[in-house]
XYZ file of N, CA and C in Angstrom:
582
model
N -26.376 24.842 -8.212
C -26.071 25.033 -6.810
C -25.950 26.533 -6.570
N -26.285 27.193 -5.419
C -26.870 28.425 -5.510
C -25.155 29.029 -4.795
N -24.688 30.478 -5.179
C -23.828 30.616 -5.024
C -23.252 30.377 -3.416
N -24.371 30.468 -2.547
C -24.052 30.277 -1.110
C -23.062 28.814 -1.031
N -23.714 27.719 -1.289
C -23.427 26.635 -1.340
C -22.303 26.293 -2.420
N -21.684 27.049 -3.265
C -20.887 26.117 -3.914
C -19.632 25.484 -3.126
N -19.344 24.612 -3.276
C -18.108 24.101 -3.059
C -16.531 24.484 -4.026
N -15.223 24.152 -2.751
C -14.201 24.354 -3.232
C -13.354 23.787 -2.981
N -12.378 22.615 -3.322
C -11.874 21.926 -3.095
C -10.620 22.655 -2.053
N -10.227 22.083 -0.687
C -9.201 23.220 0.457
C -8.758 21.501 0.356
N -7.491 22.401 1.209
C -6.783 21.754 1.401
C -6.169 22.220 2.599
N -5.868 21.352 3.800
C -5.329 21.592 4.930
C -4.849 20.676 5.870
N -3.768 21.227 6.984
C -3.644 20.038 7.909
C -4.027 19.507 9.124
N -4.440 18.353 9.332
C -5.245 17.885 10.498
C -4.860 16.780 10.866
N -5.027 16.817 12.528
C -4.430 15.787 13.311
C -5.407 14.116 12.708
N -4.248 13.617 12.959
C -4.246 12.237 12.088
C -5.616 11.722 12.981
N -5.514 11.651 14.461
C -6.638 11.286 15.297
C -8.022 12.081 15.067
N -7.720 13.498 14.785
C -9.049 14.280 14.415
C -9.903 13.198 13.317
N -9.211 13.134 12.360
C -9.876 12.565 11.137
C -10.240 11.379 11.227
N -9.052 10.551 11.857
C -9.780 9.467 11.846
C -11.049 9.192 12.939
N -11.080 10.413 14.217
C -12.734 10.026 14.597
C -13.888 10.594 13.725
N -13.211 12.072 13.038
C -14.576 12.600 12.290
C -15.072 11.566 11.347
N -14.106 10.686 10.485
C -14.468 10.055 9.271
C -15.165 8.371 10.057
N -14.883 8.304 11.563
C -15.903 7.334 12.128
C -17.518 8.009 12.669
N -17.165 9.273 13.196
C -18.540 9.812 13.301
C -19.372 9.718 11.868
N -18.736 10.123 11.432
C -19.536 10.533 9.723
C -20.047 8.881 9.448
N -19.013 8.017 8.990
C -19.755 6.760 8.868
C -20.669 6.376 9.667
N -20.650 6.290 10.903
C -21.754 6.225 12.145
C -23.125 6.990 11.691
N -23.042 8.229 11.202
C -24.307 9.146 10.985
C -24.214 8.588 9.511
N -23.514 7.845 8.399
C -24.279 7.512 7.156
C -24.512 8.988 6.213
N -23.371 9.665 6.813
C -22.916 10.748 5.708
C -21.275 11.122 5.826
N -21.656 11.946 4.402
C -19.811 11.913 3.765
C -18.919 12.352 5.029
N -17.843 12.264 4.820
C -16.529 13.224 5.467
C -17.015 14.509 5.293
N -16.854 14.848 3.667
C -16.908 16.264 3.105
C -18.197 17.164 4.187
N -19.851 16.756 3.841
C -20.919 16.933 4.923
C -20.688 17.288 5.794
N -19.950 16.114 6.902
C -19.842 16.128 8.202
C -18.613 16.855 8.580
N -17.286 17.477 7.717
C -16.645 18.696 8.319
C -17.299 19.949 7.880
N -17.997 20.080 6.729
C -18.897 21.490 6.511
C -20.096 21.566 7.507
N -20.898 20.429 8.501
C -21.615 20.824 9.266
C -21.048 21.254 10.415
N -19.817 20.872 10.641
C -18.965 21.360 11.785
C -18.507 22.546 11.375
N -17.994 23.414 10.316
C -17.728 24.318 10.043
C -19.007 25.154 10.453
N -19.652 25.190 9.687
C -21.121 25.929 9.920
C -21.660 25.784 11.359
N -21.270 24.762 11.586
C -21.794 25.287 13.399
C -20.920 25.878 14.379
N -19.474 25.599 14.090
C -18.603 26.856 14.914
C -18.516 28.599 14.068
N -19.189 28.449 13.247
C -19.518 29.910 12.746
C -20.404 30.388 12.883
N -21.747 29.502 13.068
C -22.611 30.263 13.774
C -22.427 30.784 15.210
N -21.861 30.418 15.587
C -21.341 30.537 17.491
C -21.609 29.734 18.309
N -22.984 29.328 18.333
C -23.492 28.869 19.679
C -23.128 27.504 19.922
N -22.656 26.909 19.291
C -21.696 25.316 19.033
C -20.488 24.742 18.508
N -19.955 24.224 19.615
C -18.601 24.152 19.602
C -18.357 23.338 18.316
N -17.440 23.222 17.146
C -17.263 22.413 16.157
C -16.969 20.962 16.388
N -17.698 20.262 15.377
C -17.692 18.827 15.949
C -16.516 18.526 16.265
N -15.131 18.647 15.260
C -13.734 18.453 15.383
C -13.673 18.735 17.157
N -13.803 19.637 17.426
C -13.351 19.912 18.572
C -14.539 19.438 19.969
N -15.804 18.886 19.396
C -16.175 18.134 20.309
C -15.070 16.504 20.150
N -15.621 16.322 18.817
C -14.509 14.666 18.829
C -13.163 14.906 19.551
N -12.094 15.884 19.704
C -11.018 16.369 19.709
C -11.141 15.712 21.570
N -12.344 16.095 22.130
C -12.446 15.957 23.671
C -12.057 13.973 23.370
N -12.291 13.466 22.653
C -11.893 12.277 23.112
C -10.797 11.455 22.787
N -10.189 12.603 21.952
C -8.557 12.270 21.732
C -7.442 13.032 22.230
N -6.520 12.719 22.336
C -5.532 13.339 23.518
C -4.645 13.876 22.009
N -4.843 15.131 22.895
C -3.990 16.222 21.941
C -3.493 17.110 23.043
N -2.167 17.338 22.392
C -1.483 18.294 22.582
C -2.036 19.589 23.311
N -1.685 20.214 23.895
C -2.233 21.723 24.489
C -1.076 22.657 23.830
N -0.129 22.172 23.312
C 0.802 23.321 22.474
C 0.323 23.309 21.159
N -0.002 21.995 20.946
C -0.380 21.808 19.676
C -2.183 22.674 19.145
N -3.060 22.569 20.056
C -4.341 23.128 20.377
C -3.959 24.461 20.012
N -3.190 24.843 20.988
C -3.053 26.969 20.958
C -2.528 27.505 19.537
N -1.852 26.499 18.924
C -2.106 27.159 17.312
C -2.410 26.666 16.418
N -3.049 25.774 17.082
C -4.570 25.463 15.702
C -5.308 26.398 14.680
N -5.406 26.295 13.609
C -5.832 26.963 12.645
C -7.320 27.869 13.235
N -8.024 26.637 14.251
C -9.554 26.935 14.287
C -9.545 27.836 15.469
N -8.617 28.311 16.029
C -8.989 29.184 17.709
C -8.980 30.500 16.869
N -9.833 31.423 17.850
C -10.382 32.309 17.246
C -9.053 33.322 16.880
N -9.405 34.890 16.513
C -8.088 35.750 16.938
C -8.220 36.394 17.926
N -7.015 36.589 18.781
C -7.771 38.040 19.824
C -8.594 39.218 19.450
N -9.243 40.102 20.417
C -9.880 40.754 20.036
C -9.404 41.544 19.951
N -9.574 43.001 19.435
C -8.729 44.134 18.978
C -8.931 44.912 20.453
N -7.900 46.016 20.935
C -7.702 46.554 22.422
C -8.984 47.356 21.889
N -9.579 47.913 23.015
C -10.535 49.006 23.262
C -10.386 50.453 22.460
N -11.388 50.596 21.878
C -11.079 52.159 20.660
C -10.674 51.564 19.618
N -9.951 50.826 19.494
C -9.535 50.477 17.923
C -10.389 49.531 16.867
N -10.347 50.204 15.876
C -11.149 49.179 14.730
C -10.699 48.209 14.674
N -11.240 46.851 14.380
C -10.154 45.656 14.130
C -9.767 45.739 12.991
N -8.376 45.708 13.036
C -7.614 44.935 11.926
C -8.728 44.274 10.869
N -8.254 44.503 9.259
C -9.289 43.655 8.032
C -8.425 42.730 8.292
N -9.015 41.570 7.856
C -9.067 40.097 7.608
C -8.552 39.455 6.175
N -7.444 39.640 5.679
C -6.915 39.680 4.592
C -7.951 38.706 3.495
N -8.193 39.069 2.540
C -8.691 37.862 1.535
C -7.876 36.767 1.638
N -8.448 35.984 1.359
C -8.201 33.830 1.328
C -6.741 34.524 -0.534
N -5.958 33.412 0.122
C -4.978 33.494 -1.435
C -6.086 32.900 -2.780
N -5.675 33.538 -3.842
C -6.568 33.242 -4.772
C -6.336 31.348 -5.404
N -7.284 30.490 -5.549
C -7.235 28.952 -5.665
C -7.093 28.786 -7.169
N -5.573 28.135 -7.341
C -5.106 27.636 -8.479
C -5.660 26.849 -9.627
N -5.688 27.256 -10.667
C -7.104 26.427 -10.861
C -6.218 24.978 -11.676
N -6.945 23.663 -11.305
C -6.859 22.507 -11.568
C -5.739 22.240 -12.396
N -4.671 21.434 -11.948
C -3.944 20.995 -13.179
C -4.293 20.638 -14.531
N -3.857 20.112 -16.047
C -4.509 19.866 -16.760
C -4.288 18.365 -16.503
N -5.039 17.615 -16.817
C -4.379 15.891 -16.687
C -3.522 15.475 -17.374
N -2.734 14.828 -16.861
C -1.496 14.316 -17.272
C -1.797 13.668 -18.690
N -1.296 13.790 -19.729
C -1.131 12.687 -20.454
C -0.873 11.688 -20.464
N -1.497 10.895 -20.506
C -0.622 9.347 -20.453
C 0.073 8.529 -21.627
N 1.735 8.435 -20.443
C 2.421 8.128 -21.328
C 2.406 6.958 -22.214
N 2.598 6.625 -23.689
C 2.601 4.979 -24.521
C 4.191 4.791 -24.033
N 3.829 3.134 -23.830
C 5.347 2.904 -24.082
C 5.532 1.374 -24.889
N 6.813 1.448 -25.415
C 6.884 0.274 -25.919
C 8.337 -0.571 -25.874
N 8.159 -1.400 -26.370
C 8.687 -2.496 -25.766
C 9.332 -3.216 -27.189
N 10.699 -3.168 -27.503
C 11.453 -3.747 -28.715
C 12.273 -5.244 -28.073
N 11.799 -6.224 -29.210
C 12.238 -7.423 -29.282
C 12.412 -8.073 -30.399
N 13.531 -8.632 -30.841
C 13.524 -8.936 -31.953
C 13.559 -8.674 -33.017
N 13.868 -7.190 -33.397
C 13.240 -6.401 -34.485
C 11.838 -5.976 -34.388
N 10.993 -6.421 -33.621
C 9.638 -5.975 -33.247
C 9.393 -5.257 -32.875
N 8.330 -4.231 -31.966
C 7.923 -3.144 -31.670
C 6.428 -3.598 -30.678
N 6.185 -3.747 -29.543
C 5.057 -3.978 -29.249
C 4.963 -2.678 -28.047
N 3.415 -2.692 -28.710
C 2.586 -1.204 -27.655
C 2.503 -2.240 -26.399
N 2.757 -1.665 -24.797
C 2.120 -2.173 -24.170
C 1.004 -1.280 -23.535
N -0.404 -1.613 -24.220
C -1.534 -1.487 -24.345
C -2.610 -1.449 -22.887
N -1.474 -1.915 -21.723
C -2.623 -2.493 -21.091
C -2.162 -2.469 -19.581
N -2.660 -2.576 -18.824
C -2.482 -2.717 -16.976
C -1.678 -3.589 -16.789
N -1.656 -4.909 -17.331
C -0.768 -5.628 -16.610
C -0.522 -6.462 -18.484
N 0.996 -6.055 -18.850
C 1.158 -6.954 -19.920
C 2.669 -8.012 -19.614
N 2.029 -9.198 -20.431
C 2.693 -10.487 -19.312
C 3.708 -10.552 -20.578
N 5.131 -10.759 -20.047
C 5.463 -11.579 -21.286
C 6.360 -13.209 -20.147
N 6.318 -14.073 -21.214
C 6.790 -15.253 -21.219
C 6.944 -16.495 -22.589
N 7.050 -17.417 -22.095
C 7.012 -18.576 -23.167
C 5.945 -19.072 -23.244
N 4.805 -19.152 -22.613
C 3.602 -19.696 -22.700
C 2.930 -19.122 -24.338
N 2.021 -19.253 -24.981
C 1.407 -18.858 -26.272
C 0.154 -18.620 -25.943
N -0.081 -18.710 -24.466
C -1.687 -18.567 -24.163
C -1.525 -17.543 -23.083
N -2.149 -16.620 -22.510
C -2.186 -15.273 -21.835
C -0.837 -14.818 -21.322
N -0.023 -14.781 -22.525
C 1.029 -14.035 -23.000
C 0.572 -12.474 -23.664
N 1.400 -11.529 -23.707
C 1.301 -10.354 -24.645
C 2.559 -10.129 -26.026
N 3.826 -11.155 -24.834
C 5.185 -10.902 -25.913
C 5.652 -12.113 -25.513
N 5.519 -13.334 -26.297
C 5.546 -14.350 -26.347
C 7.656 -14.789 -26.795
N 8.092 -15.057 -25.961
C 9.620 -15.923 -26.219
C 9.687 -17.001 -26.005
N 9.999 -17.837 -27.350
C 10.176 -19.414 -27.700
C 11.868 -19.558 -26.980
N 11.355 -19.948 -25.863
C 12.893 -20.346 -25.198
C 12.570 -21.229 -23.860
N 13.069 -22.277 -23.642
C 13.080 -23.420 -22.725
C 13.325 -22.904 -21.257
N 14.300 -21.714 -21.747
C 14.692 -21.260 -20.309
C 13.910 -20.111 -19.728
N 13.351 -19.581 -20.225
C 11.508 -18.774 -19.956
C 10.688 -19.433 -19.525
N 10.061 -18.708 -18.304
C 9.033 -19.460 -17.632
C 8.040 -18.978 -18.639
N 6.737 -20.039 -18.461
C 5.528 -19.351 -18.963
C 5.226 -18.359 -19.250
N 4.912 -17.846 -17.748
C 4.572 -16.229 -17.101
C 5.757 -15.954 -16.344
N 6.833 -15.576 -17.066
C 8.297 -15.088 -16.539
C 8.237 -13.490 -15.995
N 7.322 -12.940 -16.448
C 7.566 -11.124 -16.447
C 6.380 -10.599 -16.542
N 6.093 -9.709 -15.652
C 4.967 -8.438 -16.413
C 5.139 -6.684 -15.978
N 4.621 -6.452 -17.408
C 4.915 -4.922 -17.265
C 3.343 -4.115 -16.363
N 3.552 -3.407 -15.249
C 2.293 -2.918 -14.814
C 2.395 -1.725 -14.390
N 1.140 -1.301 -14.992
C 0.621 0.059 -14.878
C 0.308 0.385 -13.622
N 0.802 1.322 -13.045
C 0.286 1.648 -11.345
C 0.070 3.188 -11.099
N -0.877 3.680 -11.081
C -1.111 5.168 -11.082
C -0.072 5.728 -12.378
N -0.184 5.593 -13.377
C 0.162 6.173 -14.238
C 1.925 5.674 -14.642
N 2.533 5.100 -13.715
C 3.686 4.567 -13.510
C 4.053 3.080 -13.753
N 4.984 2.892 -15.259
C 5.152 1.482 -15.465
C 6.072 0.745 -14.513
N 6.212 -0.689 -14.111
C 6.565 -1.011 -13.746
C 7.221 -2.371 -14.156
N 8.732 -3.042 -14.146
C 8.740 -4.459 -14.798
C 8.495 -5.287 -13.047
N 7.821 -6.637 -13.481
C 7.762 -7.166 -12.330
C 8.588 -8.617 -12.792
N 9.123 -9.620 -12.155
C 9.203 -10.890 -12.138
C 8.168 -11.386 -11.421
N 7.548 -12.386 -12.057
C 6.588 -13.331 -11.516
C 7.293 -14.518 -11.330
N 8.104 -14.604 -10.338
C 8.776 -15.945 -9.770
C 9.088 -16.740 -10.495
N 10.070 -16.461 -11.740
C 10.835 -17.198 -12.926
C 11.628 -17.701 -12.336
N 12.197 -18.819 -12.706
C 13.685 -19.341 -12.615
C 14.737 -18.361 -12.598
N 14.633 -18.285 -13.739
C 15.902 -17.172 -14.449
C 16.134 -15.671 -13.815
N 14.852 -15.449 -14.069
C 15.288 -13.934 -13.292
C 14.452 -12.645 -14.725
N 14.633 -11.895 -13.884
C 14.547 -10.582 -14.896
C 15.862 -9.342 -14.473
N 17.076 -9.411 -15.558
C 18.022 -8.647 -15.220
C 18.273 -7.227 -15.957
N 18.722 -6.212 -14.787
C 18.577 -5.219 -15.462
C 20.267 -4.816 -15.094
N 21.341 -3.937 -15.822
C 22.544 -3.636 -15.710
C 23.254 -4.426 -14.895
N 22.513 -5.540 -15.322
C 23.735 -6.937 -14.860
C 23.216 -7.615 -13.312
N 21.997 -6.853 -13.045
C 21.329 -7.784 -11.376
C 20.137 -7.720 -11.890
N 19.991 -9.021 -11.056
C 18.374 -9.330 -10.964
C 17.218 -8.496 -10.497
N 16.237 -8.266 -11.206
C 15.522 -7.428 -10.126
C 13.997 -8.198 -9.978
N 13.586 -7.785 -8.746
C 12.005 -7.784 -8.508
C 10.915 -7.301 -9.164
N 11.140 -6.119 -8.748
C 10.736 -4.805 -9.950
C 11.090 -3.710 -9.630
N 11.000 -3.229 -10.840
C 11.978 -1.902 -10.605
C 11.087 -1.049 -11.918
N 10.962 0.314 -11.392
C 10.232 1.429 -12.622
C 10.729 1.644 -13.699
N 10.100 1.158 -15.179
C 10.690 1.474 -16.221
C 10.872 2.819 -16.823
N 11.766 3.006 -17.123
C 12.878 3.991 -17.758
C 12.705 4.239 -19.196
N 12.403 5.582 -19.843
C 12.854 5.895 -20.987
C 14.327 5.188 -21.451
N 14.569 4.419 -22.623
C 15.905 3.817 -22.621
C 16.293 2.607 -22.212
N 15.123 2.129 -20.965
C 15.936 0.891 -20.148
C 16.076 -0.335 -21.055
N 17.085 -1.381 -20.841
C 17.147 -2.392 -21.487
C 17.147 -3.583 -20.494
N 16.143 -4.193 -20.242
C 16.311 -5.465 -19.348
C 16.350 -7.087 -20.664
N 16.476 -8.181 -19.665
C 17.385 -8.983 -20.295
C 16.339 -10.660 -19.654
N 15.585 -10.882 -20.123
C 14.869 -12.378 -19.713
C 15.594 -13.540 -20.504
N 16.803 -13.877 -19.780
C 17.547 -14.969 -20.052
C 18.649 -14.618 -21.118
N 18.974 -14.569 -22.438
C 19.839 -13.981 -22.950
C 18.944 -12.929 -23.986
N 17.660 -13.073 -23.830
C 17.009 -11.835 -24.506
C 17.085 -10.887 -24.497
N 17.175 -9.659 -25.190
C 17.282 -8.342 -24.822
C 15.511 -7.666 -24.900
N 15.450 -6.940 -24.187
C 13.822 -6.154 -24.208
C 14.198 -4.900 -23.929
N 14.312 -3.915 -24.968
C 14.612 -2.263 -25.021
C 13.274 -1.301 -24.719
N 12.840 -0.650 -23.984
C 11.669 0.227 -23.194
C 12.009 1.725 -23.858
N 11.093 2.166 -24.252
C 10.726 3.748 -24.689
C 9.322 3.889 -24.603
N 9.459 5.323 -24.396
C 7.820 5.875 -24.476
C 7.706 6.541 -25.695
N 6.748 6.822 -25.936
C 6.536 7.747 -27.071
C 6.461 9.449 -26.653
């Protein structure tokens, strides 16, 4: 990609209505978001055309306080005789986080140790699409599962009898904890990461 054209990931803020007509224009024309605000960029910099944002903008009701300090209105012009004012350089762009590691965690029962390995790991009494299987009458099948959600574990109850209790109440679900100890009937299940 030739240096004119590279791209850079910005970041900025825009009226909730702006976007959501640009990102219907754009679907309408059968090109990206990204495209269709860089062709609007490029055409309020060339001059002779108003930016699409601010054609779409005509059919959403905005603010007029909000308009006058919009990022996109031009600056005044400098008084007569004077050079204009430079245009400070853009702040220099941070470069990319590294990706998170993702955390292992595991799960002690019994003297056991199990990795949970996976997006959604079930435990119950059932012996068939179980991950941590408890021989107990008072365990539902599919009593519990642990789930992965953007990088974030979670314990869930899947509508057990019993419950899934954590420091003595029941919970729904609730985010697992370095340390936590929840409790499926008189079981204990101890949570660490690595």
């Amino acid at each position: 990609m030739s240096e004119r054209r590279r791209r850079t990931l910005r970041s900025f803020y825009c009226e909730e209505g702006l976007w959501a007509a640009l990102d219907e224009r754009a679907a309408a024309s059968d090109i990206s978001l990204d495209d269709a605000l860089n062709q609007a960029l490029r055409a309020w910099l060339q001059g002779g055309v108003q930016p699409a944002a601010a054609q779409i903008s005509a059919q959403v009701p905005v603010d007029a306080k909000t308009m006058a300090m919009s990022p996109l209105s031009r600056p005044p012009s400098p008084p007569v005789g004077r050079a204009p004012m430079p245009t400070p350089p853009p702040p220099p762009v941070a470069p990319p986080a590294p990706a998170a590691r993702r955390q292992e965690l595991y799960v002690q029962f019994e003297g056991q140790t199990y990795h949970v390995d996976k997006d959604e790991f079930i435990i119950g009494r059932g012996t068939q699409g179980t991950d941590l299987t408890i021989r107990d009458g008072n365990v539902s099948r599919k009593h519990a599962a642990v789930v992965r959600e953007n990088g974030v574990f979670h314990i869930r109850d899947l509508g057990s009898t019993n419950g899934v209790i954590f420091d003595g109440e029941r919970v729904a679900s609730r985010p697992v904890q370095h340390g936590d100890v929840y409790f499926i009937c008189d079981h204990e299940l101890s949570f660490a990461y690595a």
